[in-house]
mmCIF file with all atom_site columns, C-alpha atoms in Angstrom:
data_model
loop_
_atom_site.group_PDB
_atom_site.id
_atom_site.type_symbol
_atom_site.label_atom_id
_atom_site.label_alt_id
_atom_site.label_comp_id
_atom_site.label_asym_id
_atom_site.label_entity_id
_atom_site.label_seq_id
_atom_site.pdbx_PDB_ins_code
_atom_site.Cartn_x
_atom_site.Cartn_y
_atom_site.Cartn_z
_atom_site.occupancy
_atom_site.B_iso_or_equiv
_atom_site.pdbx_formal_charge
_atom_site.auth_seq_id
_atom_site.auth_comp_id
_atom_site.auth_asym_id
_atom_site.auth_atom_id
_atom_site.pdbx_PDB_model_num
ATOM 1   C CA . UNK A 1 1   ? 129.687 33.792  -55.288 1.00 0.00 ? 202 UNK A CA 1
ATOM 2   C CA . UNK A 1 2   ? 128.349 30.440  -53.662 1.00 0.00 ? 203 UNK A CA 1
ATOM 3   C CA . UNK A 1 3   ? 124.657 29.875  -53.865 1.00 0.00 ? 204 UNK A CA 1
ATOM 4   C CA . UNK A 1 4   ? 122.499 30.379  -50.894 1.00 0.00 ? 205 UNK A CA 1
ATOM 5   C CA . UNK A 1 5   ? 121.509 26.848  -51.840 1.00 0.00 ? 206 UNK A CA 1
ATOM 6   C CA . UNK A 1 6   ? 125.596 25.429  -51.471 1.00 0.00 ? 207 UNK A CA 1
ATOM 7   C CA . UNK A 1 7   ? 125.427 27.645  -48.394 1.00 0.00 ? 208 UNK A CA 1
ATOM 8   C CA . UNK A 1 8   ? 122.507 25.958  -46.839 1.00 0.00 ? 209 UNK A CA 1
ATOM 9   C CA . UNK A 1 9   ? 123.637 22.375  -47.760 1.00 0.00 ? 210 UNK A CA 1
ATOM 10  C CA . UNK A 1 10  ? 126.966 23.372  -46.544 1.00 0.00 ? 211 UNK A CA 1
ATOM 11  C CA . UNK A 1 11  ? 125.624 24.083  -42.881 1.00 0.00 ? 212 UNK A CA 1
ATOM 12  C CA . UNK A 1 12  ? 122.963 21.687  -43.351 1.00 0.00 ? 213 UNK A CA 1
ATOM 13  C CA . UNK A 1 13  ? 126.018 18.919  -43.638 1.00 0.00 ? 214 UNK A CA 1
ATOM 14  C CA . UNK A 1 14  ? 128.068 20.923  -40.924 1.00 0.00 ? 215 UNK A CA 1
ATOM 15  C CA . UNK A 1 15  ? 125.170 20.928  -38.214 1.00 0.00 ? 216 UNK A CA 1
ATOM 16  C CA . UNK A 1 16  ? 124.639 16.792  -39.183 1.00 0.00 ? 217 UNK A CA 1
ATOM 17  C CA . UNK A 1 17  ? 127.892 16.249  -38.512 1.00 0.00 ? 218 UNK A CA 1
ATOM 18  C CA . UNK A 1 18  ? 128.028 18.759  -35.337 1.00 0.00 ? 219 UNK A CA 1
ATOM 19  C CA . UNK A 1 19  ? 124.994 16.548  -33.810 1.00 0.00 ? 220 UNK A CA 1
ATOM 20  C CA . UNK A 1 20  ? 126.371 12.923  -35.156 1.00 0.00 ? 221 UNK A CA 1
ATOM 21  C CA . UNK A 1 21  ? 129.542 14.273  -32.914 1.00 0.00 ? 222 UNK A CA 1
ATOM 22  C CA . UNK A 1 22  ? 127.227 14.997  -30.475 1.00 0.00 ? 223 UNK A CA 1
ATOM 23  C CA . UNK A 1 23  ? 125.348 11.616  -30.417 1.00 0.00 ? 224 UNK A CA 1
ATOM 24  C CA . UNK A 1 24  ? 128.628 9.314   -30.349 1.00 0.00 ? 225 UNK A CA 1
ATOM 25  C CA . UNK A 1 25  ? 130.660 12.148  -27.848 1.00 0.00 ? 226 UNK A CA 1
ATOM 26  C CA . UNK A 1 26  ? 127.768 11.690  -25.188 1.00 0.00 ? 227 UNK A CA 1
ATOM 27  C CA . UNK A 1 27  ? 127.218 7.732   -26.012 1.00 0.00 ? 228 UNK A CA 1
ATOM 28  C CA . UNK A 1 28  ? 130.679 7.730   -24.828 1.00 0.00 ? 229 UNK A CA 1
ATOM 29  C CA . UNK A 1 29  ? 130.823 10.122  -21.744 1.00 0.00 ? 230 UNK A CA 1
ATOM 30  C CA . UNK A 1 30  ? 126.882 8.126   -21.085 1.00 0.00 ? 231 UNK A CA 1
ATOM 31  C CA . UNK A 1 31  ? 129.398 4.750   -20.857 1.00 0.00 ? 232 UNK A CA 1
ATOM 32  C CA . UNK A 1 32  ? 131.937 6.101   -18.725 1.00 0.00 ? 233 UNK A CA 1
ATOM 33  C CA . UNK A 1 33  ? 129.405 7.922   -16.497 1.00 0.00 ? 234 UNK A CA 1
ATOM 34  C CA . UNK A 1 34  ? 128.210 4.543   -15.721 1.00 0.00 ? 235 UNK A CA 1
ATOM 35  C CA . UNK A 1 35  ? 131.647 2.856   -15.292 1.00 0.00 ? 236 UNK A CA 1
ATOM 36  C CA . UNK A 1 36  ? 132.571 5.242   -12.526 1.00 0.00 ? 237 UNK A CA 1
ATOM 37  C CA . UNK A 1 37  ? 128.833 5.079   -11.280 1.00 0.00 ? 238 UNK A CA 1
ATOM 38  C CA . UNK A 1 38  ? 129.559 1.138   -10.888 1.00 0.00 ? 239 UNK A CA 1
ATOM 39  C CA . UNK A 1 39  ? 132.985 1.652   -9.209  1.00 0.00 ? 240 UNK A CA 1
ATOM 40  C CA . UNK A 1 40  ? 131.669 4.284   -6.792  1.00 0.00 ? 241 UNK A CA 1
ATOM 41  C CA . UNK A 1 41  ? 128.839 1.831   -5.772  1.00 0.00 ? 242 UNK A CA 1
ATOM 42  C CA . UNK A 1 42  ? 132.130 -1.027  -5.351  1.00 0.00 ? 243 UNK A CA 1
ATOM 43  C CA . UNK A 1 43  ? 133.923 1.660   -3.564  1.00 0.00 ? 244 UNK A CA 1
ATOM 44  C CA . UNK A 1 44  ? 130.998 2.129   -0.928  1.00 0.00 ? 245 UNK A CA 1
ATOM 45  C CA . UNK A 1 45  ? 130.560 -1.934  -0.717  1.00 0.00 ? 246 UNK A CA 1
ATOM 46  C CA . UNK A 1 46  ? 134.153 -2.129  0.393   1.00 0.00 ? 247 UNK A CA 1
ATOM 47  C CA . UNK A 1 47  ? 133.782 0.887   2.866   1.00 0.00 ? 248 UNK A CA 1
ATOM 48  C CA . UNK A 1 48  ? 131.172 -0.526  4.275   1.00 0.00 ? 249 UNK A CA 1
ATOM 49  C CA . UNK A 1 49  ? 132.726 -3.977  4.177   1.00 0.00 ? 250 UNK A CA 1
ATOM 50  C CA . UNK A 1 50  ? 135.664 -2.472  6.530   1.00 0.00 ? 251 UNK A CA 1
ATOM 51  C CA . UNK A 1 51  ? 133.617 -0.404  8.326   1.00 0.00 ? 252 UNK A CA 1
ATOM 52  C CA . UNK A 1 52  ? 131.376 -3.775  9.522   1.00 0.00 ? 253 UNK A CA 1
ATOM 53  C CA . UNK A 1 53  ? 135.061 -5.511  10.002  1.00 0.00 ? 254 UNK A CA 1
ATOM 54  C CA . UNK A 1 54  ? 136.265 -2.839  12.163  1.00 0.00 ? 255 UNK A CA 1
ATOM 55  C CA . UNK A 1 55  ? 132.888 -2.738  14.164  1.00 0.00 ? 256 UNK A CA 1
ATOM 56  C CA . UNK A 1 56  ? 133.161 -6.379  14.757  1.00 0.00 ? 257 UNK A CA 1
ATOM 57  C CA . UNK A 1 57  ? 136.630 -6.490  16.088  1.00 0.00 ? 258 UNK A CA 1
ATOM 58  C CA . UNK A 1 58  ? 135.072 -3.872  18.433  1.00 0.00 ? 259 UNK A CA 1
ATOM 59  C CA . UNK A 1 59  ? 133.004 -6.322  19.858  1.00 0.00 ? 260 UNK A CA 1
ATOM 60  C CA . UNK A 1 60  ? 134.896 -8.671  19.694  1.00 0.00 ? 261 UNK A CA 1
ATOM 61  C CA . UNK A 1 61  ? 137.682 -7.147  22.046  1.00 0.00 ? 262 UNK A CA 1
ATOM 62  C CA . UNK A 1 62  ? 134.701 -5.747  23.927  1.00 0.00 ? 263 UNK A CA 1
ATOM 63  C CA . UNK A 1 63  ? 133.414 -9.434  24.049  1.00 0.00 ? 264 UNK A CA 1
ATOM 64  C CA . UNK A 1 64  ? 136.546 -10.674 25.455  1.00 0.00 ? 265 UNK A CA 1
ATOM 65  C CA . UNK A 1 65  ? 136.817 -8.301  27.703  1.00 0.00 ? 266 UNK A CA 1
ATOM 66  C CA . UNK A 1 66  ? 133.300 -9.147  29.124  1.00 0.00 ? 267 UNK A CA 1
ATOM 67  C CA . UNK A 1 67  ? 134.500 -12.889 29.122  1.00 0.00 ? 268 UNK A CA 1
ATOM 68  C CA . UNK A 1 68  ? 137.584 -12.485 31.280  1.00 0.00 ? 269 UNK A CA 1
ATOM 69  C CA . UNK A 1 69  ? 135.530 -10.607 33.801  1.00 0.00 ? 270 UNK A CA 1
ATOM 70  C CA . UNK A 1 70  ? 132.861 -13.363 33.773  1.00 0.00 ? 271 UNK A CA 1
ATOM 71  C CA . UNK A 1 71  ? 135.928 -16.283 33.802  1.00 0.00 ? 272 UNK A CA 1
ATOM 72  C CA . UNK A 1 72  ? 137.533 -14.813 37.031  1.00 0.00 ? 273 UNK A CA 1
ATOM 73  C CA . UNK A 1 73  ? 134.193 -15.724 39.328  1.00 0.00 ? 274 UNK A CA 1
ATOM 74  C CA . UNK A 1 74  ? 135.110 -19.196 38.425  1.00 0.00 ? 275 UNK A CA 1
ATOM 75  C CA . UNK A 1 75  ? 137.693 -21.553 39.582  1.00 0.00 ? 276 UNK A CA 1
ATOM 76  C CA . UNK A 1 76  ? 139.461 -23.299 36.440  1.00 0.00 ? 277 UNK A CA 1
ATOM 77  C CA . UNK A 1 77  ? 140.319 -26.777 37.006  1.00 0.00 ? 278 UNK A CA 1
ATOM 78  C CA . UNK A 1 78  ? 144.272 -25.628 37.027  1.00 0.00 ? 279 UNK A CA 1
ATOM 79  C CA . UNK A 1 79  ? 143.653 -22.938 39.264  1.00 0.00 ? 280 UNK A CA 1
ATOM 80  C CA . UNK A 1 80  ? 142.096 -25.633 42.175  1.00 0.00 ? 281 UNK A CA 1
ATOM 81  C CA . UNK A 1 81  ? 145.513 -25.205 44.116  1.00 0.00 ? 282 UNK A CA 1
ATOM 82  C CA . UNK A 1 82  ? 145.574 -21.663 43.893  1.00 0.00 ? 283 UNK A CA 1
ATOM 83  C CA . UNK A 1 83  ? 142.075 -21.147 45.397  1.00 0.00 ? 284 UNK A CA 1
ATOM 84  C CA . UNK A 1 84  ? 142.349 -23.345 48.093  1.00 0.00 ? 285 UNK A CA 1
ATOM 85  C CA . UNK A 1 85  ? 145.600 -21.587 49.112  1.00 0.00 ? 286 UNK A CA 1
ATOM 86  C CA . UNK A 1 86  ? 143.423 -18.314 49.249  1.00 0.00 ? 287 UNK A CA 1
ATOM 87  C CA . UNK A 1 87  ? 140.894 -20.236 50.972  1.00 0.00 ? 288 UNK A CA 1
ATOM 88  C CA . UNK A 1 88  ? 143.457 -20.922 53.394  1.00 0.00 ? 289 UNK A CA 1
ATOM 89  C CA . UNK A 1 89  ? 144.618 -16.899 53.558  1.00 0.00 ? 290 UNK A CA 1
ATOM 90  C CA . UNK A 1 90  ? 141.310 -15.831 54.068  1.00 0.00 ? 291 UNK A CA 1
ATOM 91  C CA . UNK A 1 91  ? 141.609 -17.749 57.602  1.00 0.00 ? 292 UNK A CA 1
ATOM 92  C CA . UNK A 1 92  ? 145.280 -16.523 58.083  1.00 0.00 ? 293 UNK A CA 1
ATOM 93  C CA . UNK A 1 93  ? 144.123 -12.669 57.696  1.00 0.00 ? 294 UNK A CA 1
ATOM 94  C CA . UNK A 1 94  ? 140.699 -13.231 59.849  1.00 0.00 ? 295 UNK A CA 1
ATOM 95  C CA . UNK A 1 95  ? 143.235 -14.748 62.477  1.00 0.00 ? 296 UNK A CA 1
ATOM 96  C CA . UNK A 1 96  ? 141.518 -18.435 61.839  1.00 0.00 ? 297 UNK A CA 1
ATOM 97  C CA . UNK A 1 97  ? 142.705 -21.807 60.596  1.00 0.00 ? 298 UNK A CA 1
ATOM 98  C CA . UNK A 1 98  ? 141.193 -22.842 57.600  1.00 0.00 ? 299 UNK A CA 1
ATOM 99  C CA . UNK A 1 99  ? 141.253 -26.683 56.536  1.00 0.00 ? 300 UNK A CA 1
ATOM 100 C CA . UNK A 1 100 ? 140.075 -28.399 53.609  1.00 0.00 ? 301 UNK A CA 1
ATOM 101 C CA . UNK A 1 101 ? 138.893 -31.404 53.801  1.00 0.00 ? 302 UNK A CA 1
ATOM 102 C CA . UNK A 1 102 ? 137.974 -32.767 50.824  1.00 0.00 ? 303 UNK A CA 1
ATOM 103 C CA . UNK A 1 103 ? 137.767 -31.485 47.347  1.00 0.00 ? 304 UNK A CA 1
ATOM 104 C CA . UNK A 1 104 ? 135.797 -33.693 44.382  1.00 0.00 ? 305 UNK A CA 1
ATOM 105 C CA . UNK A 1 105 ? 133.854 -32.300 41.351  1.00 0.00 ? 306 UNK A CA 1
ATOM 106 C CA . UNK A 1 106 ? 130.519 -32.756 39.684  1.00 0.00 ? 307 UNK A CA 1
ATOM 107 C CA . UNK A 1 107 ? 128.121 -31.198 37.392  1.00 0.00 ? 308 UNK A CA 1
ATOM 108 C CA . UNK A 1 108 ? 128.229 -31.394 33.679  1.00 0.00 ? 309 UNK A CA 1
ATOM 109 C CA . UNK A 1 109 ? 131.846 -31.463 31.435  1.00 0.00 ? 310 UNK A CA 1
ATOM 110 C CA . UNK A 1 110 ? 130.242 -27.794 30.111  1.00 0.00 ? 311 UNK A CA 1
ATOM 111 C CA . UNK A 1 111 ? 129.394 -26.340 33.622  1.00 0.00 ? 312 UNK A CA 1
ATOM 112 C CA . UNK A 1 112 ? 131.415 -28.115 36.102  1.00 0.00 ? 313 UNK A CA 1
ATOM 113 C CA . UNK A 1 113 ? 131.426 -27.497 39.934  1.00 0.00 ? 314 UNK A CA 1
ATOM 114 C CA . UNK A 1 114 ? 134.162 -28.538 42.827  1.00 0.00 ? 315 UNK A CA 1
ATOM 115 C CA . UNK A 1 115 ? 132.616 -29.166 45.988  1.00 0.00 ? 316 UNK A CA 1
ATOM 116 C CA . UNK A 1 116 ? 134.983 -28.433 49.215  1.00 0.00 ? 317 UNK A CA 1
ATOM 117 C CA . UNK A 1 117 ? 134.267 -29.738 52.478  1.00 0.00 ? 318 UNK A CA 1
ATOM 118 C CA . UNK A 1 118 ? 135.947 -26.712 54.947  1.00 0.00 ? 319 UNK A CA 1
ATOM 119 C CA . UNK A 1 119 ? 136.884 -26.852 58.506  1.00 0.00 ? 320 UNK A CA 1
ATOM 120 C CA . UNK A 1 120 ? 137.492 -23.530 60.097  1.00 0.00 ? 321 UNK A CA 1
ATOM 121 C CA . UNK A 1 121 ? 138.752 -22.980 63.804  1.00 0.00 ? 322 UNK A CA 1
ATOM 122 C CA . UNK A 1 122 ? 139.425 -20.033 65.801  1.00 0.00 ? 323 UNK A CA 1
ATOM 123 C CA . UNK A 1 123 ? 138.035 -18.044 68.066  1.00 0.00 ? 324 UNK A CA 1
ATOM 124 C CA . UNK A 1 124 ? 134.241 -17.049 67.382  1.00 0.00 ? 325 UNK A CA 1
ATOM 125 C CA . UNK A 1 125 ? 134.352 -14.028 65.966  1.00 0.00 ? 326 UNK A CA 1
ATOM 126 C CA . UNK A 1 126 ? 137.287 -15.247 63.688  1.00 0.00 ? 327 UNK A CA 1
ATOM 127 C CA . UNK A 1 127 ? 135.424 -18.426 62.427  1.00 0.00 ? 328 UNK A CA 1
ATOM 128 C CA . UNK A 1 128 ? 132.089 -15.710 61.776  1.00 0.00 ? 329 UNK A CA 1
ATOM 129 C CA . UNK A 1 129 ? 134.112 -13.369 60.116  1.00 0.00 ? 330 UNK A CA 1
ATOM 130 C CA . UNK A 1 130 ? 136.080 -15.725 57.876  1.00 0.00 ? 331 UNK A CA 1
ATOM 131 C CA . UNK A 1 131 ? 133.255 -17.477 56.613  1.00 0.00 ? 332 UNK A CA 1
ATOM 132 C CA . UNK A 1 132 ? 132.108 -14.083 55.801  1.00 0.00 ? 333 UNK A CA 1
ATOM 133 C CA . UNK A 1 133 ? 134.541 -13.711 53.693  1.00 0.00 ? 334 UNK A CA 1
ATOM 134 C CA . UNK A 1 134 ? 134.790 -16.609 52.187  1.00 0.00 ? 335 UNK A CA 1
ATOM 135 C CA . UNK A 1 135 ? 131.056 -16.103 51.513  1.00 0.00 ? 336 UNK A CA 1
ATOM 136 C CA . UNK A 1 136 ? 131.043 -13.101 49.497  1.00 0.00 ? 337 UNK A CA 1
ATOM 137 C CA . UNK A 1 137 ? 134.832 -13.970 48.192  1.00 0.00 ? 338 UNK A CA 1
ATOM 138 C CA . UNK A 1 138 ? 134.666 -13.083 43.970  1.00 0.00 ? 339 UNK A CA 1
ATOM 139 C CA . UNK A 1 139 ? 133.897 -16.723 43.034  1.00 0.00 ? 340 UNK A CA 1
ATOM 140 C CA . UNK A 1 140 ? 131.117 -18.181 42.334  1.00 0.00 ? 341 UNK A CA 1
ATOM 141 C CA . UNK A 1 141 ? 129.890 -20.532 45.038  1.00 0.00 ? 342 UNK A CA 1
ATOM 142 C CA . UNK A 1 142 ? 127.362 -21.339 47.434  1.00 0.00 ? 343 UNK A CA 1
ATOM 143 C CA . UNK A 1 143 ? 127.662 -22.453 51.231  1.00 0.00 ? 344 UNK A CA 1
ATOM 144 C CA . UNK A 1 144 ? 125.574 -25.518 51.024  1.00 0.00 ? 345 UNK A CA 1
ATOM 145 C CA . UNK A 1 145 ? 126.159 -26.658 54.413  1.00 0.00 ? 346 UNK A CA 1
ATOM 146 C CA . UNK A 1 146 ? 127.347 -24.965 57.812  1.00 0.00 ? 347 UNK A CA 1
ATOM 147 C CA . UNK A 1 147 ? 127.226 -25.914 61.377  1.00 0.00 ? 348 UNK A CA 1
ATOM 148 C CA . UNK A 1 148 ? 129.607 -23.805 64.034  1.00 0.00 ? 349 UNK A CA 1
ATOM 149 C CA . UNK A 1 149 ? 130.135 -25.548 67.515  1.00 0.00 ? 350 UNK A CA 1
ATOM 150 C CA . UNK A 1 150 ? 132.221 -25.066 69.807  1.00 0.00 ? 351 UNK A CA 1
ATOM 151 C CA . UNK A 1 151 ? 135.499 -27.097 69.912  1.00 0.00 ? 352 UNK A CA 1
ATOM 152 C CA . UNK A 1 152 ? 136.951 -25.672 73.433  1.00 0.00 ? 353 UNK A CA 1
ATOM 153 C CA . UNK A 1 153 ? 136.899 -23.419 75.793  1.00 0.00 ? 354 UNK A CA 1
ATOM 154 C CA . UNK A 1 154 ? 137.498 -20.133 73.478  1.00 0.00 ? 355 UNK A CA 1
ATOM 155 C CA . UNK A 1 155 ? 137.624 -21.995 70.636  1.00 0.00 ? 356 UNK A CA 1
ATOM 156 C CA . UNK A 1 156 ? 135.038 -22.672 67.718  1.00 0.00 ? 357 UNK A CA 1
ATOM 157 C CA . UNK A 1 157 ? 135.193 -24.947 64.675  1.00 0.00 ? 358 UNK A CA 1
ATOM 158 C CA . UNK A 1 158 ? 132.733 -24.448 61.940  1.00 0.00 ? 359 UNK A CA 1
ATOM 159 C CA . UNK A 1 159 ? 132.379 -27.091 59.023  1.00 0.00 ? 360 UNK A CA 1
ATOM 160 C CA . UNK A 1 160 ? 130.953 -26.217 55.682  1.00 0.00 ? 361 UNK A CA 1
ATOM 161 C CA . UNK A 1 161 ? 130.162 -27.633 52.285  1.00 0.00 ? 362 UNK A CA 1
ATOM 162 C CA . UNK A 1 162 ? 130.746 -25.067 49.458  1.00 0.00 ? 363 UNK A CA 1
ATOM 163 C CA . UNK A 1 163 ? 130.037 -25.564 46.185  1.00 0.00 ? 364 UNK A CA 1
ATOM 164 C CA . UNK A 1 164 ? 131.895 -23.411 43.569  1.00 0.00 ? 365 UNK A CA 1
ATOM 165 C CA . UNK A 1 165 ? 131.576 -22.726 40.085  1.00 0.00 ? 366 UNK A CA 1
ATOM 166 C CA . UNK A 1 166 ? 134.227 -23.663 37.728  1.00 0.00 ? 367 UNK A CA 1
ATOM 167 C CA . UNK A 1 167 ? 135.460 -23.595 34.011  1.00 0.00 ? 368 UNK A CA 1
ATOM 168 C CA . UNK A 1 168 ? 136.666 -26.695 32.225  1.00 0.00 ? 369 UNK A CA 1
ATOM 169 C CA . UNK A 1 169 ? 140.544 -26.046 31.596  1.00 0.00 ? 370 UNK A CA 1
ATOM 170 C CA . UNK A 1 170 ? 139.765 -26.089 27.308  1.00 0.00 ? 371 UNK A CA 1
ATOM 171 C CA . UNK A 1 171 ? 138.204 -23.152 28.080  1.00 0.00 ? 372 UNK A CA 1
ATOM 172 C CA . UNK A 1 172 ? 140.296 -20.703 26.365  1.00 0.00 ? 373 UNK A CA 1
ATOM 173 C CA . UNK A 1 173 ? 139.793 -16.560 25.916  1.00 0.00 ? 374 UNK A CA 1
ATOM 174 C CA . UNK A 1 174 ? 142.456 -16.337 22.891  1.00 0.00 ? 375 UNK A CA 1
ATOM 175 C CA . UNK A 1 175 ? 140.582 -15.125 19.801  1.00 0.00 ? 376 UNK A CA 1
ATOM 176 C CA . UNK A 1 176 ? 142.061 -15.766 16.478  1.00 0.00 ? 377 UNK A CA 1
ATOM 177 C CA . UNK A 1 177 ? 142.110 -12.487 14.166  1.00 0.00 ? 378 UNK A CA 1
ATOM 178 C CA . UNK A 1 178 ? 140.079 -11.232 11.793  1.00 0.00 ? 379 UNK A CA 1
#
C-alpha cells in the first residue's frame, strides 16, 4: 500500500493542476467574453447607424414632400406661360376677358417676383368675381393695384398690378440618395 503521504501529494499535485486548468480555461473564456462583448457593442453601432439612415430618408422624403407643396404657390420662371394662360381661364370660366398687359420681374436672384399688369372686362359682376378668383388663386401673390371703371354701358374694365411669387428655374426638388 501507498502512503497516506504519496496519497496526499498525489491529490495535492492533482488539485494544482485542476486549478492551473482552471486559471488558463477561464483566462481564455475571460478573452473571448470580451471579444463578443466588443462585437455586440459594433453590432449595436451599426444598428443604430441604419436605424439613423433609415430615419433620415424619412425626412427626407417627408421633406420633399413638404417642398413640392410649398413650390406649387409659386410660379417658376418656365411655368410664366402656363400661369398666364390660367390667368386667362379664370376670366373665360367667370364669363370675363382677361388681358395681360405686361409681365417683367424683380426681387432678388434667390426670391424672385413677376409683376403682371391685368386688364379684365366684362360685365360687373364678372370682372368682381374674377378678380376674386384670381385673388385667392393657389399662388402666391398680392394685388398691388386695382381700379374698376366702367368701360360702357354694361360693361366694366378693371386694371390691376399683381405681384406673384416665383422660384428661380435651378430650383430643383430631385434629391440624390443616401
Amino acid at each position: 500500500m501507498k502512503s497516506p503521504l504519496t496519497h496526499f501529494l498525489g491529490a495535492l499535485v492533482f488539485g494544482l493542476a485542476a486549478i492551473g486548468c482552471y486559471g488558463v480555461w477561464y483566462s481564455v473564456v475571460s478573452n473571448k467574453s470580451q471579444q463578443v462583448a466588443d462585437l455586440q457593442a459594433q453590432i449595436d453601432d451599426a444598428n443604430k447607424n441604419v436605424n439613423s439612415i433609415a430615419s433620415a430618408r424619412a425626412a427626407l422624403a417627408e421633406i420633399a414632400n413638404d417642398e413640392a407643396n410649398v413650390q406649387s404657390y409659386f410660379v417658376p420662371e418656365t411655368g410664366v406661360v402656363a400661369f398666364i394662360n390660367s390667368l386667362e381661364q379664370l376670366g373665360v370660366a367667370e364669363k370675363s376677358t382677361v388681358s395681360v398687359l405686361s409681365v417683367s420681374t424683380a426681387g432678388s436672384s434667390t426670391q424672385p417676383v413677376l409683376l403682371l399688369s391685368l386688364s379684365i372686362t366684362g360685365a360687373f359682376d364678372a370682372v368682381m368675381r374674377t378678380i376674386g378668383s384670381v385673388e385667392y388663386a393657389p399662388y402666391d401673390l398680392f394685388i398691388s393695384k386695382l381700379a374698376v371703371a366702367q368701360a360702357d354701358k354694361g360693361k366694366w374694365q378693371a386694371n390691376l398690378s399683381l405681384t406673384v411669387g416665383s422660384a428661380p428655374a435651378a430650383t430643383s426638388t430631385a434629391r440624390t440618395s443616401l
